[in-house]
Amino acid sequence: MAGGKGSSLPGKVVLRLFPQALETWAQRLNSRIIVVTGTNGKTTTNNMLASIFSSLGYWVVTNWEGANLASGLTSAFLRSTSWKGDLSCDWALLEVDEAAFPKVIASLRPAVVVVTNFFRDQLDRYGELDRTVSLVKEALLKLPPTKLVLNADDPLVVKLADTSHPVIFYGIGVPVRAGKEEEPCREARFCPYCGRELQYQYYHYSQLGAYRCPGCGFARPTTQVEALAVKILDGHISCRVRVGDRVVDCELPTLGFYNVYNALAVFGVGMWLGLPTEVIARELGHYVPATGRLQRFVHRGRPVYLNLVKNPAGFNESLRLLSMSSETKDVFIALNDNEADGRDVSWIWDVDFENLLPQGSVLSFVCSGKRAADMALRLRYAGVPLRKIEVLPRLEDGVRAALAGQGKSVYFMATYTALWPVEKLLRRYGKEERDADRLPSLS
């Protein structure tokens, strides 16, 4: 895995020698396996689950490094297996790549499957969005009865309820941000059943929100887990969550509105398994973001944030963070086109960089990585003044230039294979906050 930590290599070797390894481990766990899939939020949701299960005293297998193909999952199991072949764990909590999902879950046969959302992502690898949804749906149809936790606010995810598995739906039940119907990055404008354009009472971002089809009546389903109130505050998020007939307050010590969805998915798993709702809320209050998930550093007294960007929906949410503060800031963007990133970088033209124009608070943009010039060209077409753009393909040069900016904070955004090298450089030049408690991860 270019740019990564090579965490999949032991798994590749084992699968070459013993292709049934995952199936054998799954049989030993007797279905005590939870799988998280979807386009965005897999790592955070899975690591939230892992931290809660660990706090409850369970031994868990988890791919905390984010290696979410079969080889990465195999490596995760290997770390909990003795040289005699004994597996030491109570549960396996695994995030799984959408394209790998069909083959992997056929071996694992999990007790619970969480599906976070579907957005366009690496079209040269996954193909169009409809294909990804179909892959997951067809794989679920082949499973014995399996508990599902589905995002009710995503009409593409709700289609998976047709698989006849028992479902807990989660969603955000109140408008939080002033979403505009004409906002361009919406993945699923039309009803997946009759093709009429969906009408929204409100929406949160991309296609997520309260929708209804005027043609066939398809609509956001009733939720069992729902955020009743959400406040985005300085440096954290406060929300009130209904889980069945219980209501708890939950504080998420992280930026990023989308993390509310990740937390709700965790409550959904807890509801299926009967985990104490108050314990989940308490542990989420201590959650520390994984590597590249709004990971926080300090450099010469200035806050520095590092975030993974890999598709238009996620990138747009990262750009929204820039508007949360009127203070001046510098922005670094690393764009690679290695295999793990996706060779086709045309997706950056679907990111709403034009929304940056009213934000005079951004003092400079440093474009780095293998496709730094493409990134700079995209910013220029978005109307960013040339004097604000600097092109430094070598990552270290770019990181140093961004840290030398005059803004009161620095935002680093990096595609998959640039993330680890950038994180390493930030550790060299800055200091990470709350390092001791962090669950490192990628993807």
C-alpha positions in Angstrom: 0.0 0.0 0.0 1.9 3.1 -1.2 2.3 5.6 1.4 0.8 3.3 4.1 2.4 1.3 6.8 2.4 -2.1 5.1 -0.1 -3.5 7.5 -1.6 -5.8 4.9 1.6 -7.7 4.0 1.4 -10.5 6.6 -2.2 -11.0 5.6 -1.3 -11.3 2.0 1.2 -14.0 2.8 -1.3 -16.0 5.0 -4.0 -15.8 2.3 -1.6 -17.1 -0.3 -0.8 -20.1 1.9 -4.3 -20.6 3.5 -7.1 -18.9 1.5 -9.7 -20.0 4.0 -8.1 -18.2 6.9 -10.9 -15.6 7.4 -13.6 -18.2 7.3 -11.8 -20.4 9.9 -11.4 -17.5 12.3 -15.0 -16.5 11.8 -16.2 -20.0 12.7 -14.2 -19.8 15.9 -15.9 -16.5 16.8 -19.3 -18.0 16.1 -20.6 -14.8 14.4 -19.4 -12.4 17.1 -18.3 -10.1 14.2 -19.4 -6.6 13.4 -18.7 -5.2 9.9 -18.8 -1.5 9.0 -19.0 -0.5 5.3 -20.0 2.5 3.2 -18.1 5.3 1.5 -17.3 7.7 4.3 -17.1 7.2 8.1 -16.0 3.5 8.2 -12.8 4.1 10.2 -14.3 6.5 12.7 -17.4 4.4 13.3 -15.3 1.2 13.7 -12.8 2.8 16.0 -15.6 4.3 18.1 -17.0 0.8 18.4 -13.6 -0.7 19.3 -13.0 1.9 22.1 -16.4 1.2 23.6 -16.1 -2.6 23.4 -12.6 -2.3 25.0 -14.0 -0.1 27.8 -16.6 -2.8 28.5 -13.8 -5.3 29.0 -14.0 -7.2 25.7 -11.0 -8.3 23.8 -11.4 -7.2 20.2 -9.8 -7.8 16.9 -10.0 -4.6 14.8 -8.3 -3.3 11.7 -7.5 0.0 13.4 -4.9 0.8 10.8 -7.7 1.0 8.3 -6.4 -1.8 6.0 -9.9 -2.8 4.9 -9.3 -5.4 2.2 -9.2 -9.2 2.9 -5.4 -9.0 3.4 -5.7 -6.2 6.0 -8.5 -8.1 7.9 -6.3 -11.2 7.9 -3.4 -9.2 9.3 -5.8 -7.9 12.1 -6.7 -11.5 13.0 -3.1 -12.5 13.0 -2.2 -10.0 15.7 -4.6 -11.8 18.0 -3.5 -15.3 17.1 -0.8 -17.3 18.9 1.8 -19.3 17.1 -0.2 -22.4 17.9 -3.2 -20.9 16.1 -5.3 -19.9 19.1 -7.4 -16.8 18.6 -7.6 -14.6 21.6 -10.6 -12.2 21.3 -14.3 -11.9 22.2 -15.4 -9.8 19.2 -14.1 -8.8 15.7 -14.9 -5.3 14.7 -13.9 -4.7 11.1 -14.3 -2.0 8.6 -14.6 -3.4 5.1 -14.0 -1.8 1.7 -17.2 -1.7 -0.3 -15.7 -3.5 -3.3 -14.3 -6.2 -1.1 -17.5 -6.5 0.9 -19.2 -9.3 -1.1 -16.3 -11.8 -0.8 -15.3 -10.8 2.7 -18.7 -11.1 4.4 -19.4 -14.4 2.6 -16.4 -15.7 4.7 -17.1 -13.7 7.9 -20.9 -14.1 8.1 -21.1 -11.2 10.6 -23.8 -10.8 13.3 -24.2 -7.0 12.5 -23.5 -5.0 9.4 -23.4 -1.2 9.5 -23.8 0.8 6.3 -22.9 4.4 6.7 -23.5 6.1 3.3 -22.9 5.9 -0.4 -21.1 8.7 -2.3 -19.1 8.7 -5.5 -15.6 7.5 -4.8 -12.8 6.3 -7.0 -14.9 5.8 -10.1 -12.1 4.1 -11.9 -12.1 1.4 -9.2 -15.7 1.1 -7.9 -17.5 2.3 -11.1 -20.7 4.3 -10.9 -22.5 4.6 -7.6 -25.4 2.3 -8.6 -22.9 -0.6 -9.1 -21.5 -0.1 -5.6 -25.0 -0.2 -4.1 -25.8 -3.3 -6.1 -22.7 -5.1 -4.9 -23.5 -4.5 -1.3 -27.2 -5.4 -1.7 -26.5 -8.6 -3.6 -24.0 -9.7 -1.0 -26.5 -9.0 1.8 -29.1 -11.1 0.0 -26.9 -14.1 0.2 -26.4 -13.9 4.0 -28.5 -15.7 6.6 -30.6 -13.4 8.8 -28.2 -10.6 9.8 -28.9 -7.5 11.9 -28.4 -4.3 9.9 -27.8 -0.7 11.0 -28.6 1.6 8.2 -28.5 5.4 7.7 -32.1 6.4 7.2 -31.0 9.8 5.8 -29.4 8.3 2.7 -32.0 7.0 0.2 -29.3 4.8 -1.4 -28.6 3.1 1.9 -32.3 2.6 2.7 -32.7 0.5 -0.4 -30.7 -2.2 1.5 -33.8 -2.7 3.7 -35.2 -4.6 0.8 -32.9 -7.5 1.7 -35.4 -8.6 4.4 -32.8 -8.6 7.2 -33.9 -6.9 10.5 -33.0 -3.3 10.5 -32.3 -0.5 12.9 -32.4 2.9 11.2 -30.5 5.9 12.4 -30.5 9.6 11.3 -30.5 13.2 12.3 -34.1 14.2 12.8 -33.8 18.0 12.8 -32.4 20.5 10.4 -29.0 21.6 11.6 -27.5 23.6 8.8 -29.1 25.8 6.2 -28.8 23.4 3.3 -29.7 24.8 -0.1 -31.8 22.6 -2.5 -29.7 23.8 -5.4 -26.4 22.8 -3.8 -24.6 20.9 -6.6 -23.0 17.9 -4.9 -26.0 15.6 -4.5 -25.4 12.0 -5.4 -29.0 10.7 -5.5 -31.4 13.3 -6.7 -34.0 10.8 -8.0 -36.1 8.1 -6.4 -34.3 4.7 -6.6 -37.7 3.0 -7.2 -39.7 5.2 -9.7 -37.1 7.8 -10.9 -39.0 10.9 -9.8 -36.9 13.7 -8.3 -36.9 13.4 -4.5 -38.3 16.3 -2.5 -36.5 17.3 0.7 -38.0 18.8 3.9 -34.4 19.6 4.8 -31.0 18.0 4.1 -27.7 18.0 5.9 -25.1 17.5 3.2 -25.0 15.8 -0.2 -28.1 13.6 -0.5 -28.5 13.1 3.3 -31.7 14.5 4.8 -35.5 14.1 5.1 -36.7 13.1 1.6 -39.9 11.9 0.0 -40.7 10.8 -3.5 -43.8 12.6 -4.9 -44.4 9.7 -7.2 -44.3 6.4 -5.3 -44.2 7.6 -1.7 -40.7 6.3 -0.9 -39.6 8.3 2.0 -37.1 8.5 4.9 -38.1 5.6 7.2 -38.9 5.9 10.9 -35.8 5.8 12.9 -35.0 3.9 16.1 -31.9 5.9 16.8 -32.1 9.7 16.1 -30.3 12.9 17.0 -33.0 15.2 18.3 -30.8 18.3 18.7 -27.3 19.0 17.4 -25.1 22.0 18.3 -21.8 22.5 16.6 -19.7 24.4 19.1 -16.1 25.5 19.2 -14.0 22.4 19.0 -16.8 19.9 19.8 -20.3 18.8 19.0 -23.2 18.5 21.4 -26.2 16.4 20.6 -29.3 14.8 22.2 -29.9 11.2 21.0 -33.0 9.1 21.2 -32.3 5.4 21.4 -35.6 3.5 21.4 -37.5 5.2 24.2 -34.4 6.5 26.0 -32.8 9.9 25.5 -29.2 10.7 26.3 -26.9 13.7 25.9 -23.7 13.1 24.0 -20.7 15.3 23.6 -18.3 14.5 20.7 -14.9 16.0 21.3 -14.2 16.5 17.6 -15.0 18.8 14.7 -16.9 17.6 11.7 -20.7 17.5 11.6 -20.6 14.1 9.9 -19.2 12.6 13.1 -22.8 12.8 14.4 -23.7 10.1 11.9 -20.8 7.9 13.0 -21.9 8.2 16.6 -25.5 7.4 15.8 -24.4 4.2 14.0 -22.5 3.2 17.1 -25.7 3.7 19.2 -27.5 1.5 16.6 -25.0 -1.3 17.1 -25.4 -0.9 20.8 -29.2 -1.1 20.6 -28.9 -4.4 18.7 -26.5 -5.9 21.2 -28.1 -4.4 24.3 -25.1 -2.3 25.3 -25.7 0.3 28.0 -26.7 3.5 26.2 -25.2 5.7 28.9 -21.9 3.9 28.6 -21.8 4.5 24.9 -22.5 8.2 25.4 -19.9 8.5 28.1 -17.2 6.7 26.0 -18.0 8.7 22.9 -17.2 11.8 25.0 -13.6 10.5 25.3 -13.1 9.5 21.7 -10.0 10.7 20.1 -10.0 11.0 16.2 -7.8 8.6 14.3 -5.0 9.4 12.1 -6.1 11.9 9.4 -9.6 12.3 10.9 -9.4 15.9 11.9 -6.3 14.9 13.8 -5.0 17.9 15.8 -1.5 19.2 16.2 0.0 22.4 17.5 2.8 24.2 15.7 4.3 27.3 17.4 1.1 27.9 19.3 -1.1 27.6 16.3 -3.7 24.8 15.9 -3.1 22.5 12.9 -5.7 20.0 11.6 -5.1 17.0 9.3 -8.0 15.4 7.4 -8.2 12.7 4.8 -10.0 13.7 1.5 -10.9 11.1 -1.0 -14.2 12.0 -2.7 -16.3 15.1 -3.5 -18.8 14.7 -0.6 -16.0 14.3 2.0 -13.9 17.1 0.5 -16.9 19.5 0.7 -17.4 18.7 4.3 -13.7 19.4 4.9 -14.1 22.8 3.1 -17.1 23.6 5.3 -14.7 23.5 8.3 -12.9 26.5 6.8 -16.0 28.6 7.1 -16.6 27.7 10.8 -14.1 30.4 11.9 -13.5 33.9 10.6 -9.9 33.7 11.7 -7.2 33.7 9.1 -5.9 30.3 8.0 -3.6 28.6 5.6 -4.6 25.5 3.6 -2.4 22.6 2.3 -3.8 20.1 -0.2 -1.9 17.0 -1.2 -3.3 15.1 -4.2 -1.8 11.8 -5.2 -2.9 9.3 -7.9 -1.4 6.1 -6.7 -3.5 2.9 -7.0 -5.0 3.3 -3.4 -6.0 6.9 -4.2 -7.6 6.0 -7.5 -5.7 6.9 -10.7 -8.4 9.2 -12.0 -8.3 12.6 -10.2 -11.1 14.2 -12.2 -13.3 14.0 -9.1 -11.7 17.2 -7.8 -13.8 19.0 -10.4 -16.9 18.0 -8.5 -15.7 19.6 -5.3 -17.2 22.9 -4.5 -14.1 25.0 -4.3 -16.1 27.9 -5.7 -17.6 28.2 -2.2 -14.2 29.3 -0.9 -14.4 32.6 -2.8 -16.3 34.5 -0.2 -13.8 33.3 2.4 -11.2 36.0 2.5 -9.9 34.3 5.7 -7.9 31.8 3.7 -4.5 33.5 3.2 -2.8 30.8 1.1 -3.2 27.5 -0.6 -0.2 25.1 -0.9 -0.8 22.4 -3.5 1.4 19.3 -3.1 1.7 15.7 -4.0 2.0 13.9 -7.4 -0.9 15.9 -8.9 -0.1 19.2 -7.3 -0.4 21.1 -10.6 -3.9 19.6 -11.2 -5.0 20.8 -7.8 -3.7 24.3 -8.4 -5.4 24.4 -11.8 -8.7 23.4 -10.2 -8.3 26.2 -7.5 -7.5 28.7 -10.2 -10.6 27.8 -12.2 -12.6 28.1 -8.9 -11.5 31.7 -8.9 -8.8 31.6 -6.2 -6.3 34.4 -7.0 -3.0 33.2 -8.4 -1.0 35.1 -5.8 -2.6 32.8 -3.1 -1.6 29.5 -4.8 1.8 27.9 -4.4 2.7 24.6 -6.1 5.2 22.4 -4.3 4.9 18.7 -5.4 7.4 17.4 -2.8 5.4 16.8 0.4 8.0 18.1 2.8 8.4 21.3 0.9 4.7 21.8 0.9 4.2 21.0 4.6 7.0 23.4 5.6 5.6 26.2 3.4 2.1 25.8 4.9 3.4 25.8 8.4 5.3 29.0 7.6 2.1 30.8 6.6 0.7 33.8 8.5 -2.8 32.4 9.3 -3.9 31.8 12.9 -4.5 28.1 12.0 -3.4 25.6 9.3 -5.6 23.0 7.6 -3.9 20.0 5.9 -6.0 17.9 3.5 -4.4 14.8 1.9 -5.5 11.9 -0.2 -5.0 8.4 1.0 -1.4 7.7 0.2 -0.2 11.2 1.1 -1.8 11.0 4.5 0.8 9.0 6.4 3.8 10.9 5.0 2.1 14.2 5.8 1.2 13.0 9.3 4.8 11.9 9.9 6.0 15.4 8.8 3.6 17.1 11.1 4.8 15.0 14.0 8.3 16.1 13.2 7.5 19.8 13.0 4.6 20.0 15.5 3.1 18.2 18.5 0.0 16.2 18.4 -2.7 16.8 20.9 -3.8 13.9 23.2 -1.4 11.5 21.6 -1.5 9.0 24.4 -5.2 8.1 24.0 -5.4 8.0 20.2 -6.4 5.0 18.2 -4.4 5.4 15.0 -6.1 4.5 11.8 -6.4 5.1 8.1 -9.2 4.9 5.5 
